């Protein structure tokens, strides 16, 4: 975790209003997902609900 000043937060997120910000916490790995893991999880959830899936060749 990185603790940021308001100006450092503004550099990362230019659209952010930092006028009343004291500081910010930045966790670089938060909000990341593995695309293949996500697809597998969605397919598994659909299968559990009775949905069928197929693989199409390009």
CSV table of C-alpha atoms in Angstrom, one decimal:
chain,number,residue,atom,x,y,z
A,1,UNK,CA,0.0,0.0,0.0
A,2,UNK,CA,1.2,3.5,-0.9
A,3,UNK,CA,0.1,6.5,1.1
A,4,UNK,CA,-0.3,9.5,-1.2
A,5,UNK,CA,-0.6,13.2,-0.8
A,6,UNK,CA,-3.5,15.0,-2.5
A,7,UNK,CA,-1.1,16.2,-5.3
A,8,UNK,CA,0.2,12.6,-5.8
A,9,UNK,CA,-3.4,11.3,-6.1
A,10,UNK,CA,-4.2,14.1,-8.6
A,11,UNK,CA,-1.3,12.9,-10.7
A,12,UNK,CA,-2.6,9.4,-10.8
A,13,UNK,CA,-6.3,10.4,-11.3
A,14,UNK,CA,-6.4,13.9,-12.9
A,15,UNK,CA,-10.2,14.1,-12.8
A,16,UNK,CA,-10.3,13.6,-9.0
A,17,UNK,CA,-11.4,16.6,-6.9
A,18,UNK,CA,-8.7,16.8,-4.2
A,19,UNK,CA,-9.8,20.1,-2.7
A,20,UNK,CA,-11.0,18.5,0.5
A,21,UNK,CA,-8.6,15.4,0.4
A,22,UNK,CA,-6.2,14.9,3.3
A,23,UNK,CA,-4.5,11.9,1.6
A,24,UNK,CA,-5.1,8.7,-0.3
A,25,UNK,CA,-4.2,5.0,-0.2
A,26,UNK,CA,-3.2,3.3,-3.4
A,27,UNK,CA,-3.0,-0.4,-3.7
A,28,UNK,CA,-1.7,-1.2,-7.2
A,29,UNK,CA,-3.1,-4.8,-7.3
A,30,UNK,CA,-6.6,-4.0,-6.1
A,31,UNK,CA,-9.3,-4.3,-8.8
A,32,UNK,CA,-7.3,-6.6,-11.0
A,33,UNK,CA,-8.6,-9.8,-12.5
A,34,UNK,CA,-7.2,-12.6,-14.5
A,35,UNK,CA,-9.2,-12.8,-17.7
A,36,UNK,CA,-9.0,-16.6,-18.0
A,37,UNK,CA,-10.0,-17.1,-14.3
A,38,UNK,CA,-12.9,-14.7,-14.8
A,39,UNK,CA,-14.1,-16.6,-17.9
A,40,UNK,CA,-13.9,-19.9,-16.1
A,41,UNK,CA,-15.8,-18.6,-13.1
A,42,UNK,CA,-18.5,-17.2,-15.3
A,43,UNK,CA,-18.8,-20.4,-17.2
A,44,UNK,CA,-18.9,-22.4,-14.0
A,45,UNK,CA,-21.6,-20.2,-12.5
A,46,UNK,CA,-23.7,-20.5,-15.7
A,47,UNK,CA,-23.3,-24.3,-15.7
A,48,UNK,CA,-24.5,-24.4,-12.1
A,49,UNK,CA,-27.6,-22.5,-13.2
A,50,UNK,CA,-28.3,-25.1,-15.9
A,51,UNK,CA,-26.8,-23.1,-18.9
A,52,UNK,CA,-24.9,-24.9,-21.6
A,53,UNK,CA,-21.8,-23.5,-23.2
A,54,UNK,CA,-20.0,-24.2,-26.4
A,55,UNK,CA,-16.6,-23.4,-27.8
A,56,UNK,CA,-16.5,-21.8,-31.2
A,57,UNK,CA,-13.4,-22.1,-33.3
A,58,UNK,CA,-12.3,-19.0,-35.1
